[in-house]
Coordinates of C-alpha atoms in Angstrom, one line a residue:
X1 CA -13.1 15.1 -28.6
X2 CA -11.1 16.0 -25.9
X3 CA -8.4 18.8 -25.7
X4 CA -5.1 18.3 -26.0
X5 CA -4.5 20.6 -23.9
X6 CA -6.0 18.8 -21.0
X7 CA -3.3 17.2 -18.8
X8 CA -2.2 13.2 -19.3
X9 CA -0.3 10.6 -17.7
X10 CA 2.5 8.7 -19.0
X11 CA 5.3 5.9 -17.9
X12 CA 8.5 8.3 -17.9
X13 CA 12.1 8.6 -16.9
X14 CA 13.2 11.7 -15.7
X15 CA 16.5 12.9 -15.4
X16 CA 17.9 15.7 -13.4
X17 CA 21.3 17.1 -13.9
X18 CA 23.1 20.3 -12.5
X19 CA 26.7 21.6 -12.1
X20 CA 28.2 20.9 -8.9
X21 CA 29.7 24.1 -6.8
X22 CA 27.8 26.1 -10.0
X23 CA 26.7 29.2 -7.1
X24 CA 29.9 29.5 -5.8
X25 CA 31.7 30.1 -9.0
X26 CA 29.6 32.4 -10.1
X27 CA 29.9 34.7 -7.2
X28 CA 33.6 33.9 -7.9
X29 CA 33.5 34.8 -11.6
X30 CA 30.7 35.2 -13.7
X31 CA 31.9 34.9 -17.1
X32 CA 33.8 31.3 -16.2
X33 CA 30.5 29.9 -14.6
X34 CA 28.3 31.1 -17.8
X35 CA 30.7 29.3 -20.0
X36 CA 30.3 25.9 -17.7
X37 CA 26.6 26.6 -18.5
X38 CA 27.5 27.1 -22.2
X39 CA 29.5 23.8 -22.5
X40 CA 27.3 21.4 -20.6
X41 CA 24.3 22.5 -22.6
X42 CA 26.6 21.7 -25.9
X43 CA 27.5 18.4 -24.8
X44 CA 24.2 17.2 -23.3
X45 CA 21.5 18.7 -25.6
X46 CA 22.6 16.8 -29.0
X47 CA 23.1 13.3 -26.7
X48 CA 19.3 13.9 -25.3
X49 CA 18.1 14.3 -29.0
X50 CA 20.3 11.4 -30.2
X51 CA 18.7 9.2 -27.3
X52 CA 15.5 10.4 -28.4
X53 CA 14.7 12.2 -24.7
X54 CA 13.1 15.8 -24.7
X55 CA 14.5 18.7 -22.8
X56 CA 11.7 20.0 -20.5
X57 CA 13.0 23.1 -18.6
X58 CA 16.4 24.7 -18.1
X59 CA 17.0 26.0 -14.0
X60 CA 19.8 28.2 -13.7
X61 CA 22.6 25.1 -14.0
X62 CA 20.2 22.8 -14.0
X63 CA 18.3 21.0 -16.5
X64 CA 15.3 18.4 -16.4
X65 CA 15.1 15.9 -19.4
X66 CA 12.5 13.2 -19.9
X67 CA 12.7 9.9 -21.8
X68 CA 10.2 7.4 -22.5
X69 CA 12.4 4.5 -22.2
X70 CA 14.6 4.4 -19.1
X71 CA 17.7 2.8 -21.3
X72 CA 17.3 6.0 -23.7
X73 CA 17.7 8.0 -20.1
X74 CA 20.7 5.8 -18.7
X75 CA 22.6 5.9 -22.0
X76 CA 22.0 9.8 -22.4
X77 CA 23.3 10.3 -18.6
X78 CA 26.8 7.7 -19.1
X79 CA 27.5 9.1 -22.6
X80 CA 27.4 12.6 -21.3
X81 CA 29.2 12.0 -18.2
X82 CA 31.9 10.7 -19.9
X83 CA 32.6 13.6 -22.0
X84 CA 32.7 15.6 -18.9
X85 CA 35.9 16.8 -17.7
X86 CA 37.1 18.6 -13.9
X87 CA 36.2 21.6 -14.7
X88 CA 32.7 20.6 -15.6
X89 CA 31.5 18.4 -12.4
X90 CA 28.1 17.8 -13.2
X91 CA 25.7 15.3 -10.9
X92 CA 22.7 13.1 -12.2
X93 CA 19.7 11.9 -10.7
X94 CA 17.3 9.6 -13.0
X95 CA 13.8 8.1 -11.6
X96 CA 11.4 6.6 -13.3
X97 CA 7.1 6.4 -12.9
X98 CA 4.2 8.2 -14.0
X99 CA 4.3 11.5 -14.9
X100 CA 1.4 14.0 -15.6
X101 CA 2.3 15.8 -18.7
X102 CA 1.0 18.9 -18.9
X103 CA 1.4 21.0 -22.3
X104 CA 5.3 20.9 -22.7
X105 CA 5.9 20.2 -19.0
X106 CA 5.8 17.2 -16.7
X107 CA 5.4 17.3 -13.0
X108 CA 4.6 14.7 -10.2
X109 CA 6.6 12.9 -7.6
X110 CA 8.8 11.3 -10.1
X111 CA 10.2 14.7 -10.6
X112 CA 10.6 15.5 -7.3
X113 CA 12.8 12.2 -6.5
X114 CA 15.0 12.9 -9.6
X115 CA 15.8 15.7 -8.6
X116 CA 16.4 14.7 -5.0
X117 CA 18.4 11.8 -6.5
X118 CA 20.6 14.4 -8.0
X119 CA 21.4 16.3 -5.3
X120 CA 22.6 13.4 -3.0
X121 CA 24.9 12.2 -6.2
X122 CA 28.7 13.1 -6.1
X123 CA 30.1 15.6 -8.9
X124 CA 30.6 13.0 -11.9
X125 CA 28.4 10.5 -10.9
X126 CA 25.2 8.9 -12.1
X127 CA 22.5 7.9 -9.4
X128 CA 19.2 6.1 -10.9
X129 CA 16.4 4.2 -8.5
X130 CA 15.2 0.8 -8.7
X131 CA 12.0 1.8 -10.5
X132 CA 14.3 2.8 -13.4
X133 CA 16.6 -0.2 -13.3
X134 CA 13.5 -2.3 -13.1
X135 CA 12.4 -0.9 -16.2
X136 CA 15.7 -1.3 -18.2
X137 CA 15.2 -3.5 -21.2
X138 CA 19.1 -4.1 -21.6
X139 CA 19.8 -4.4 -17.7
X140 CA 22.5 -7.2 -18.0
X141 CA 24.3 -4.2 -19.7
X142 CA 24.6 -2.1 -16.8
X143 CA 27.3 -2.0 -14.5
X144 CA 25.8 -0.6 -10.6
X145 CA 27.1 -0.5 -7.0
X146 CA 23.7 -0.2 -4.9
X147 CA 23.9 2.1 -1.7
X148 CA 20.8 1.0 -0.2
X149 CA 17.3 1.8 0.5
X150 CA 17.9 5.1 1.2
X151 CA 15.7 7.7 3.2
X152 CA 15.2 11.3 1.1
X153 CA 14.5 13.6 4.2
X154 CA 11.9 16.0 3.7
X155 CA 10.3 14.5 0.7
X156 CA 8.5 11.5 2.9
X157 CA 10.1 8.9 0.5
X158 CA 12.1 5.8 0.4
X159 CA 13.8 4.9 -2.4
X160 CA 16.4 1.7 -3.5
X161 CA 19.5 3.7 -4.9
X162 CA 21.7 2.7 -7.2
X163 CA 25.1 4.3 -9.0
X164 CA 26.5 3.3 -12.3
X165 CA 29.6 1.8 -12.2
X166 CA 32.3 2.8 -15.0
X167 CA 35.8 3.3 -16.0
X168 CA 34.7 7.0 -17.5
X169 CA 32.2 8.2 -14.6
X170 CA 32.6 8.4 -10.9
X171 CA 31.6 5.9 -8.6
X172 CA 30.8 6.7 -4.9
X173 CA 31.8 5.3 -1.8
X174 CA 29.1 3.3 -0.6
X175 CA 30.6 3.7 3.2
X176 CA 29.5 7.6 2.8
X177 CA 25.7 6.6 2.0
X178 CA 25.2 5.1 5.8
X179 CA 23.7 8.0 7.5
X180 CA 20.4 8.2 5.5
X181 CA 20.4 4.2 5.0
X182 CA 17.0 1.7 6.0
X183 CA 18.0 -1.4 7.7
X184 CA 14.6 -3.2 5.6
X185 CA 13.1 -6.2 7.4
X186 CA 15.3 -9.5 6.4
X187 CA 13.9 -12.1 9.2
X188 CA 12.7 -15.2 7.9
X189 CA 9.1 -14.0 10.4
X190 CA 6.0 -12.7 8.0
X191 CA 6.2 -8.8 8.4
X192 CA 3.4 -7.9 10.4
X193 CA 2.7 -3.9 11.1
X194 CA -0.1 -1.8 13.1
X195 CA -0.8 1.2 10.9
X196 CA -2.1 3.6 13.9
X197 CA -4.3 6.1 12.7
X198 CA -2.6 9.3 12.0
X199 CA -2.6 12.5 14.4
X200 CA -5.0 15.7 13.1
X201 CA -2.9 18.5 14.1
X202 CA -4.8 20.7 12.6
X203 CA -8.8 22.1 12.6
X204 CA -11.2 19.5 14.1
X205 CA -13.3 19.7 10.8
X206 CA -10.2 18.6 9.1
X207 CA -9.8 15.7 10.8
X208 CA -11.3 13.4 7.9
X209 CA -7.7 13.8 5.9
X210 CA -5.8 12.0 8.5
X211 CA -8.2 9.3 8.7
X212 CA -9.2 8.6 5.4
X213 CA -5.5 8.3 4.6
X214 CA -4.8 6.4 7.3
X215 CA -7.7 4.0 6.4
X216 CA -7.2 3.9 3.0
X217 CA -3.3 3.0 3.8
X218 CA -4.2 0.0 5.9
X219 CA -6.3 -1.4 2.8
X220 CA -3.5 -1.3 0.6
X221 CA -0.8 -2.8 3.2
X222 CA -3.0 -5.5 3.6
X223 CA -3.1 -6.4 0.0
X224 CA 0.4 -6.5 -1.0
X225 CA 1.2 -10.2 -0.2
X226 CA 2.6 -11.9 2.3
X227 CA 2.4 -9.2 5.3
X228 CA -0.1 -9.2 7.9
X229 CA -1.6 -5.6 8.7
X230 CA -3.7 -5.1 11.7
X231 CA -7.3 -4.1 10.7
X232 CA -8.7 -0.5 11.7
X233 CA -11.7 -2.3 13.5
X234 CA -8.9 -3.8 15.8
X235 CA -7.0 -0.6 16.7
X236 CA -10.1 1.1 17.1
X237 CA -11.0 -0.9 20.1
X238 CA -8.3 0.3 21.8
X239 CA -7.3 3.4 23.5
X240 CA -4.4 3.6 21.5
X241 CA -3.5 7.2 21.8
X242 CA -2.5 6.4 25.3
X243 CA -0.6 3.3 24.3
X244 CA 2.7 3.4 24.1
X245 CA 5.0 1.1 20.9
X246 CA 5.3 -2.0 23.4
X247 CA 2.0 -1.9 24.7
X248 CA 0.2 -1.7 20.7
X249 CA 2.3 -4.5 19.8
X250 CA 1.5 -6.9 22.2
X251 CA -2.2 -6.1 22.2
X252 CA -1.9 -6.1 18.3
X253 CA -0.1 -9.3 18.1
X254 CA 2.5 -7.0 15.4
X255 CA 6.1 -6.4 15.5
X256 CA 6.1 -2.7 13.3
X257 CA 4.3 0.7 14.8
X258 CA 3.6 3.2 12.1
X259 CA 2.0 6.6 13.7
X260 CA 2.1 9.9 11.6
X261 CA 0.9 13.2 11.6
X262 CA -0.6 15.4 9.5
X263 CA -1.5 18.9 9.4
X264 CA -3.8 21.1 7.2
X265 CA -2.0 24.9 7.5
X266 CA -3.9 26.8 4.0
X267 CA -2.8 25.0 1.2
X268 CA -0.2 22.8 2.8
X269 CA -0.3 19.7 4.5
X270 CA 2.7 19.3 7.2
X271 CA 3.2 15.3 7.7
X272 CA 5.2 13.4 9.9
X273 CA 5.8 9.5 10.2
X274 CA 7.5 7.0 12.4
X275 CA 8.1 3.2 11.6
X276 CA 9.2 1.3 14.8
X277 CA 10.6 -1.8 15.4
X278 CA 9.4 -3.4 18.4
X279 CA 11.7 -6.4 18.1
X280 CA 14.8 -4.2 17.7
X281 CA 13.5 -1.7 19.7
X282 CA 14.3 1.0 17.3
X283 CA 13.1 3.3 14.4
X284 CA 13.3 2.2 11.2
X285 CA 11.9 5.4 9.1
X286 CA 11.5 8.7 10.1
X287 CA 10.8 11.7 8.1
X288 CA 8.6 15.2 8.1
X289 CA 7.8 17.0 5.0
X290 CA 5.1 19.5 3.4
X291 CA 2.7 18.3 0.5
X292 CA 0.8 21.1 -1.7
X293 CA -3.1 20.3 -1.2
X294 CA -2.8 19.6 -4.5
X295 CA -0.6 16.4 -4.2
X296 CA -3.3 15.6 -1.8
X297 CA -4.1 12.5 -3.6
X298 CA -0.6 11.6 -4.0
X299 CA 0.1 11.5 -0.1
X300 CA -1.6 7.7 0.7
X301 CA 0.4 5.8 -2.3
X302 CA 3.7 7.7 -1.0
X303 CA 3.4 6.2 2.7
X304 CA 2.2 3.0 1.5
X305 CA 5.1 3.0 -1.3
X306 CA 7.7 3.6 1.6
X307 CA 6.6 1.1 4.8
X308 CA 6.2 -1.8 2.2
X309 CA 9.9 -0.9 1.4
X310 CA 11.0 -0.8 4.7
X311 CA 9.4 -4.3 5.5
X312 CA 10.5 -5.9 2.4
X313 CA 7.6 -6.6 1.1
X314 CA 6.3 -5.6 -2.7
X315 CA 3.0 -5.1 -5.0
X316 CA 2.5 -7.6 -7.8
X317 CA 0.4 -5.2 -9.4
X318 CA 2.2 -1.4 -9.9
X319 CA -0.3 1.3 -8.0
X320 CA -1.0 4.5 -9.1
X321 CA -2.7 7.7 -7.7
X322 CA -6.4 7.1 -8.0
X323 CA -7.4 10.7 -9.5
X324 CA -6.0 13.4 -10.2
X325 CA -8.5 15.9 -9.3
X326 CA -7.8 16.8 -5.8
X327 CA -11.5 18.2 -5.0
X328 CA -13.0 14.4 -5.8
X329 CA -10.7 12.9 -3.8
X330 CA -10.8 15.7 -1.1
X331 CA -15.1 14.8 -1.0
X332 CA -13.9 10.7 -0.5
X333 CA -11.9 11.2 2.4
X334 CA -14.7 13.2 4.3
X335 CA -17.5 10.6 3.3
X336 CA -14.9 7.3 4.2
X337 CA -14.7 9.3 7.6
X338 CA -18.6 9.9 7.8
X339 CA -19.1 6.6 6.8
X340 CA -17.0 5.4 10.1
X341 CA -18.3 7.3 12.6
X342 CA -21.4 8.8 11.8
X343 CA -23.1 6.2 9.7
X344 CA -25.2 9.0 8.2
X345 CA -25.6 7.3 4.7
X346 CA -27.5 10.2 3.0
X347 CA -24.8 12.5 3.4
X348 CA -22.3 10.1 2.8
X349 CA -23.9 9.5 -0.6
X350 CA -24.0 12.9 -1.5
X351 CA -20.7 13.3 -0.9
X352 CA -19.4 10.1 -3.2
X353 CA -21.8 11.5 -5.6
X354 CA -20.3 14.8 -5.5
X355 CA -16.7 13.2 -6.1
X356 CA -17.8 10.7 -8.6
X357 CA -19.2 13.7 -10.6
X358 CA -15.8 15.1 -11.0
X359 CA -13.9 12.5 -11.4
X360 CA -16.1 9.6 -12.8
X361 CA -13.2 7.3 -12.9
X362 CA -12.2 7.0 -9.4
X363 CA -13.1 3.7 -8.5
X364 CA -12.7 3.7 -4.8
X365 CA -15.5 5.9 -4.4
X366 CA -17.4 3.8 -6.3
X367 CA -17.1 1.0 -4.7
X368 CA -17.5 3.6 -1.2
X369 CA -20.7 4.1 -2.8
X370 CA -22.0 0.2 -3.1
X371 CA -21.0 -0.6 0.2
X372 CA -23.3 1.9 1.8
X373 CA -26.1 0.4 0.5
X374 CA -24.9 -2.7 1.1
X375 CA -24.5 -2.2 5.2
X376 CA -28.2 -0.3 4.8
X377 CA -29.2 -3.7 3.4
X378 CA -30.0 -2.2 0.6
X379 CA -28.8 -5.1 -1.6
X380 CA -30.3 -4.7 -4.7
X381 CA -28.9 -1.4 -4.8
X382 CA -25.7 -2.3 -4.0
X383 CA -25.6 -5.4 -6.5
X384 CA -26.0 -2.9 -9.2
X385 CA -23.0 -0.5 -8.4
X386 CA -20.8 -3.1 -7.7
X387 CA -21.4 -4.5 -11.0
X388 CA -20.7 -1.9 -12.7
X389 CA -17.4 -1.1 -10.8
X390 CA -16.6 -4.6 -11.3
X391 CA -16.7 -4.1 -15.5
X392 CA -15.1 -1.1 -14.8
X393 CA -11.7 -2.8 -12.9
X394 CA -11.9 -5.5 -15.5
X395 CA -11.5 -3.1 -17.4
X396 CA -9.1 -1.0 -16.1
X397 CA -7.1 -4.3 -15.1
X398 CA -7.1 -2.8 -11.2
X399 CA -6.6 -6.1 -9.1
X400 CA -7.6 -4.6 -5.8
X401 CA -10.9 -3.1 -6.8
X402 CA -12.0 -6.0 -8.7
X403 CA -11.4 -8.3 -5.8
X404 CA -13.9 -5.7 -3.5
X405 CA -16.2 -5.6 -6.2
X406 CA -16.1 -9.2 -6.5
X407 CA -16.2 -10.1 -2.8
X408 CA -19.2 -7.9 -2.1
X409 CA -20.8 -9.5 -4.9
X410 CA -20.5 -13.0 -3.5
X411 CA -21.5 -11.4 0.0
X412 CA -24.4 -10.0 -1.1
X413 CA -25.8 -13.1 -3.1
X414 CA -25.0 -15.2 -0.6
X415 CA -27.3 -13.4 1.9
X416 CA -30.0 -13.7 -0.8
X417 CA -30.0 -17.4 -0.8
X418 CA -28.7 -17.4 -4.3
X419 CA -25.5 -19.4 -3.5
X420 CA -24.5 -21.0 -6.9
X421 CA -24.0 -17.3 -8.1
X422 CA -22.2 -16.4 -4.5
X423 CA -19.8 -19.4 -5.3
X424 CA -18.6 -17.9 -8.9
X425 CA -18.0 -14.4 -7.8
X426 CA -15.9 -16.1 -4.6
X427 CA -13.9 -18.3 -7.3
X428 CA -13.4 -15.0 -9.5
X429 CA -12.4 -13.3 -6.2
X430 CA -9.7 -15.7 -5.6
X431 CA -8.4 -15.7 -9.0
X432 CA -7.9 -12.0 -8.7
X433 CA -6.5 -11.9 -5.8
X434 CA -3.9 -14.6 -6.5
X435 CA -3.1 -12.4 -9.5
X436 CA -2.2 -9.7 -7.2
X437 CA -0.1 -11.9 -4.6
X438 CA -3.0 -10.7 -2.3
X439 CA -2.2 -13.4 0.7
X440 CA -5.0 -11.9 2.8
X441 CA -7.3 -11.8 0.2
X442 CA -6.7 -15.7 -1.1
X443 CA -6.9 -17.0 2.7
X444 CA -10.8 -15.1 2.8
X445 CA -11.6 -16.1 -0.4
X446 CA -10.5 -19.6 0.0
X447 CA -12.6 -19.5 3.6
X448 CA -16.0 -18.1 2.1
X449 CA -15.7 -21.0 -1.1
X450 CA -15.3 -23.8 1.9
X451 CA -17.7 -22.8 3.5
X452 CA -20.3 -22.0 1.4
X453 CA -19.7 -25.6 -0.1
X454 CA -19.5 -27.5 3.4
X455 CA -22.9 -25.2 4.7
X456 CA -24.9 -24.7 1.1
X457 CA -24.3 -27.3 -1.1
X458 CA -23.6 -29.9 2.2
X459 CA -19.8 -31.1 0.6
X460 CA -18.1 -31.1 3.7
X461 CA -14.7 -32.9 2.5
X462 CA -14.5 -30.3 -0.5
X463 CA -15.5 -27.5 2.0
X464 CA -12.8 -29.0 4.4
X465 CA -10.0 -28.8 1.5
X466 CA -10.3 -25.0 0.7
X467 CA -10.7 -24.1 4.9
X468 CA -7.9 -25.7 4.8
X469 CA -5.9 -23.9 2.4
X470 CA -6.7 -20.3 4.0
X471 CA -5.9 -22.1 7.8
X472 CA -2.7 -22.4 6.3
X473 CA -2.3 -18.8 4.9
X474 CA -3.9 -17.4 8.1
X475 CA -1.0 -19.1 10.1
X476 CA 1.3 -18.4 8.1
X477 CA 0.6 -14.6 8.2
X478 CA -0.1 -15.0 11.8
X479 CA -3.3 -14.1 11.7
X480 CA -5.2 -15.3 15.6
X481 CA -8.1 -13.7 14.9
X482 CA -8.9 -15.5 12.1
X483 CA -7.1 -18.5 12.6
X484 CA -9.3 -18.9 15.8
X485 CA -12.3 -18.7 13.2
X486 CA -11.2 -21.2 11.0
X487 CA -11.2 -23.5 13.2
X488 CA -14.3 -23.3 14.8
X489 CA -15.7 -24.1 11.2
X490 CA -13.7 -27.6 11.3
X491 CA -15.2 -28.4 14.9
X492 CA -18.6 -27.3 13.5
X493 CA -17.8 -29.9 10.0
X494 CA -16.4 -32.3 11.9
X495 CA -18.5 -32.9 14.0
X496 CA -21.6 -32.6 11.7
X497 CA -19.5 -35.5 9.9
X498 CA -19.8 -37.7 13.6
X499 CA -15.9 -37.5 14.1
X500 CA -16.1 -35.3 17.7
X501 CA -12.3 -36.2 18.5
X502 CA -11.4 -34.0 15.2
X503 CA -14.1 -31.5 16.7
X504 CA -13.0 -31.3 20.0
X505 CA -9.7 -31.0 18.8
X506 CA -10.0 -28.0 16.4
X507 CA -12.2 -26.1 19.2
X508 CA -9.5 -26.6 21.8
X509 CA -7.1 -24.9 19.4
X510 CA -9.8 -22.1 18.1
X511 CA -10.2 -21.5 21.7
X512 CA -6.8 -21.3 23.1
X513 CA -6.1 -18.5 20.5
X514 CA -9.1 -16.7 21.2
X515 CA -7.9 -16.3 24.6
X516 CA -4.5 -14.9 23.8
X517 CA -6.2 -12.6 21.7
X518 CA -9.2 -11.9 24.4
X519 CA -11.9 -12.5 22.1
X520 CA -14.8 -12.2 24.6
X521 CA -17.6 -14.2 21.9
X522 CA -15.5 -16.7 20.4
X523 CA -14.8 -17.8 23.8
X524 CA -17.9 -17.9 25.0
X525 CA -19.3 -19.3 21.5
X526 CA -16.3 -22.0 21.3
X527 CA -17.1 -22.7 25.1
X528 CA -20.6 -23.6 24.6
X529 CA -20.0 -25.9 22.0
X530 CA -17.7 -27.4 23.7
X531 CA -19.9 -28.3 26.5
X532 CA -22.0 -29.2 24.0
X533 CA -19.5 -32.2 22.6
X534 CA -18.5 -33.7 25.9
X535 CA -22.4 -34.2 26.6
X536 CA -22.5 -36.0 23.4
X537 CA -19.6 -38.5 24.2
X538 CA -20.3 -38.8 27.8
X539 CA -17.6 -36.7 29.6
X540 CA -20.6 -34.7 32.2
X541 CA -17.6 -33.3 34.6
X542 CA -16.2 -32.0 31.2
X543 CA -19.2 -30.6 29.9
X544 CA -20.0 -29.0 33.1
X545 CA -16.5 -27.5 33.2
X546 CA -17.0 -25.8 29.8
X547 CA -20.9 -24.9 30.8
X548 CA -19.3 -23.2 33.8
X549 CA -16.8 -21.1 31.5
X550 CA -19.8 -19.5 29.7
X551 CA -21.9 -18.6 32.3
X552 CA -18.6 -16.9 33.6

C-alpha cells in the first residue's frame, strides 16, 4: 500500500488573511499588536471549524486556512469580516485549484495567489478569483463588484478578481484597481497569437527548458477552442529573432506576439513575458518573476493559463500540471528538444524512458515516446505505445492526450492500408476533440475522415460533406495554410467527379492563398494542376500560362 505520508493532490480553496498595518503597530506598541493577534485568532478560528475549513499555518499576523468547498471558504471569510471592528483591519484573499497536500501542509500556486490576492485587498475587504466563484455551489447568493483581470506582478499570473459586496464588509473602489488591469481581447476577430520561442538566457546546455516550454505551450494554445496559434514549424522558418512585432505578424498572418525569457541561475529560473497587440499597437501583459526548479513543471500551465486569459479564450476541459516530480519532467523537456533538432531517437528514448521510470503517469512523454517510433517508421512499435497511452487518457478522462493518441493511431493505420480501422480512430478523434472545444483539432479530424472516405472507400459526396465542415472551421480560425489545403482536395474530388468548373474554381482560391502565405509547393503543385484542367477543357493559352508558372 502506499504511504500516507507520500504527498497528494486535491481540489481546494485557500484562504489567506493578515492584519493590515500589523508591523507598524508593533514597532509602535507591542503588547496592543499581540492582543490584535489574540483577538483575530478568537474570532476566526471557531468560524473556520464551524465552516468545516482546517487551519494550516499561522505567519506572524497571518494565517492560511483551507477548505474543501469554496462556499465553506467564502462564508468563513464574510462571517468573520463582519465581526471585525477598526481596530482589527484584517484583509482576505481566497483562490481556489489544486493543491498538493503534503502531511499537514498544502503548497502550490494556488497558495501563492491567495496570498497575493490578500495583499492587493483593502483592510476589511474580501477579494476571491474566478476559479473560486466558479466553483461556488450557492453563487446566486453572493453579492460581488469585479475589478478585472488583473495582472499579479512578480508571480507571472493573471487572474479575474472579484470583491464581495456587503452592508458589513468593505467594498473597494474599482477606479483604484486600473493600474494593474488587462484590457482582454473583446473583437468579434478569432484571437490568433504567435507564441515565439522563448530566449535561453542562461547556459547553452540549458537551452532545452526554454524550448520545451515554449513547445509544449503552443500545443496547449492550440487546443483551447476557438483561437488560431501559429505552429512552431512555421516560426521556425523564420529568422525570427531578428524580426521585430510587425514584421512576425504579418509573416505569421497573427494579431498577438508572445516572446519570453527564461533563465536557469542554480535552483531558480528568472522568466520574463511579453503579450503584444499588433492591432493596438501595444502590450497587453508584461510581467518577470522567479520560479524554484521545483515548480519547474508548474511554469508551462502558468503562461498558458494567463495568454488564454488575456485573449479571452477558455479550456473546456480544466488542465493540471502533468507530474509532480520535477526530475521526469526535467528528462522530457531535454528529449522534446533532442527530438527537434537532433533527431537522435536512441537518446531520445533513453531519456523518455528515464522520465517515464519516475513518473509512470506522465502521459506526454508517453505519447513523446510513440511518436519517435512513428517518424522512424517504426509503426508497429509505435501502434503499441499509443494504445496503451490511449487506455491510459480514457482513463484518466485527459481530452488532449487522447485526441494525440487517437490521431496517431488513425495515421499510422492509415499508412498501413488498413483504412476501415484508420476511419474509427479519426471518428473517436473527433468526438474527443469536440468534447474539448478543440476547434483545431475538429477542423483536422473532420479533414482526415473526408478524405479517407473520398480517396479509400471512393464516397466523394460524403468525403466532400466532412472537407467541408473543417474548410469552414479553418476559415473561421483563419487558418491560410490549411485552408489553401483544403481546397486543393475539392479541385482534386471535383474534378475526379468530371465537374472541372467546381475544380478550377477551388484551385484558384487554394492558390491565391498560397500566395499570400508564399507557399513555394502548393503553388507550384496547385499550378500544375491547373495547367492540367485547362488542357482538359480546351483553354491551351491558359494551360500554357499556368505550365509557364511552374517552370518559374
Amino acid at each position: 500500500m502506499p504511504s500516507s505520508d507520500k504527498p497528494t493532490r486535491k481540489l481546494a480553496a485557500i484562504m489567506f488573511t493578515d492584519i493590515a498595518g500589523y508591523t507598524e503597530q508593533m514597532s509602535k506598541d507591542e503588547d496592543k499588536a499581540f492582543a490584535l493577534i489574540k483577538k483575530k485568532r478568537e474570532l476566526l478560528l471557531p468560524l473556520v471549524e464551524k465552516y468545516e475549513g482546517k487551519l494550516i499555518k499561522e505567519i506572524g499576523d497571518g494565517t492560511l486556512t483551507s477548505y474543501f468547498k469554496a462556499d465553506n471558504a467564502i462564508d468563513c471569510a464574510s462571517t468573520f469580516q463582519s465581526k471585525t471592528d477598526t481596530d482589527l483591519n484584517v484583509r482576505a484573499g481566497i483562490h481556489t485549484g489544486e493543491v498538493i497536500v503534503d502531511k499537514e501542509d498544502v503548497f502550490g500556486d494556488v497558495v501563492n495567489v491567495a496570498s497575493r490576492l490578500e495583499s492587493i485587498a483593502v483592510p476589511g475587504s474580501i477579494f476571491v478569483s474566478k476559479e473560486t466563484i466558479d466553483k461556488l455551489e450557492m453563487s446566486d447568493k453572493v453579492n460581488l463588484i469585479s475589478l478585472g483581470m488583473q495582472s499579479l506582478k512578480g508571480v507571472g499570473r493573471l487572474i479575474e478578481v472579484y470583491a464581495i459586496k456587503d452592508e458589513s464588509i468593505v467594498v473597494p473602489n474599482p477606479d483604484d484597481y486600473t493600474e494593474n488591469k488587462i484590457d482582454v481581447h473583446s473583437d468579434d476577430e478569432v484571437p490568433s497569437i504567435a507564441i515565439i520561442p522563448f530566449k535561453n538566457k542562461g547556459a547553452e546546455e540549458d537551452v532545452f527548458y526554454a524550448y520545451g516550454i515554449s513547445a509544449d505551450l503552443i500545443t496547449d494554445c492550440s487546443s483551447a477552442g476557438l483561437i488560431r496559434v501559429s505552429g512552431l514549424s512555421d516560426i521556425e522558418k523564420l529568422d525570427y529573432t531578428n524580426l521585430d512585432n510587425t514584421e512576425l505578424s504579418q509573416k505569421l498572418f497573427v494579431r498577438y506576439i508572445s516572446q519570453g525569457m527564461l533563465w536557469k541561475m542554480g535552483d531558480m529560473f528568472q522568466l520574463s513575458i511579453e503579450l503584444y497587440d499588433t492591432k493596438d499597437k501595444k502590450v497587453v501583459w508584461s510581467d518577470r518573476w522567479q520560479e524554484k526548479w521545483d515548480n519547474l513543471p508548474t511554469i508551462k500551465m502558468k503562461l498558458s493559463d494567463g495568454l488564454l486569459k488575456a485573449l479571452d479564450t477558455f479550456s473546456k476541459s480544466e488542465k493540471t500540471v502533468e507530474t509532480t516530480n520535477t526530475e521526469a519532467y526535467e528528462l522530457y523537456l531535454k528529449a522534446k528538444y533532442m527530438f527537434s533538432n537532433s533527431r537522435d531517437m536512441d537518446n531520445v528514448r533513453g531519456l523518455l524512458k528515464k522520465a517515464i521510470a519516475l513518473d509512470n503517469n506522465l502521459i506526454i512523454a508517453k505519447n513523446l515516446l510513440g511518436l519517435s517510433y512513428r517518424v522512424m517508421n517504426n509503426s508497429s512499435k509505435a501502434e503499441k505505445i499509443f494504445s496503451s497511452n490511449l487506455i491510459e487518457a480514457e482513463n484518466t478522462g485527459n481530452l488532449l492526450c487522447m485526441g494525440m493518441a487517437l490521431g496517431n493511431l488513425g495515421a499510422i493505420s492509415e499508412k498501413k492500408g488498413e483504412y476501415t480501422k484508420a476511419l474509427d480512430y479519426f471518428t473517436r478523434a473527433l468526438e474527443s476533440h469536440k468534447k474539448d472545444d478543440d476547434k483545431n483539432g475538429i477542423a483536422k479530424a473532420y479533414c482526415s475522415i473526408g478524405f479517407i472516405i473520398w480517396k479509400r472507400f471512393n464516397k466523394r459526396e460524403k468525403g466532400i460533406e466532412y472537407l467541408n465542415n473543417s474548410l469552414k472551421i479553418f476559415e473561421e480560425l483563419g487558418d491560410k495554410n490549411l485552408s489553401a489545403m483544403t481546397m486543393s482536395y475539392f479541385a482534386t474530388i471535383y474534378n475526379d467527379m468530371g465537374d472541372l468548373d467546381k475544380a478550377l474554381v477551388y484551385n484558384k482560391r487554394g492558390l491565391e492563398l498560397s500566395k499570400i502565405i508564399g507557399d513555394k509547393y502548393s503553388i507550384l503543385n496547385l499550378s500544375r494542376v491547373r495547367a492540367y484542367y485547362y488542357d482538359k477543357i480546351g483553354a491551351f493559352n491558359k494551360a500554357l500560362d499556368s505550365a509557364l508558372c511552374v517552370i518559374e
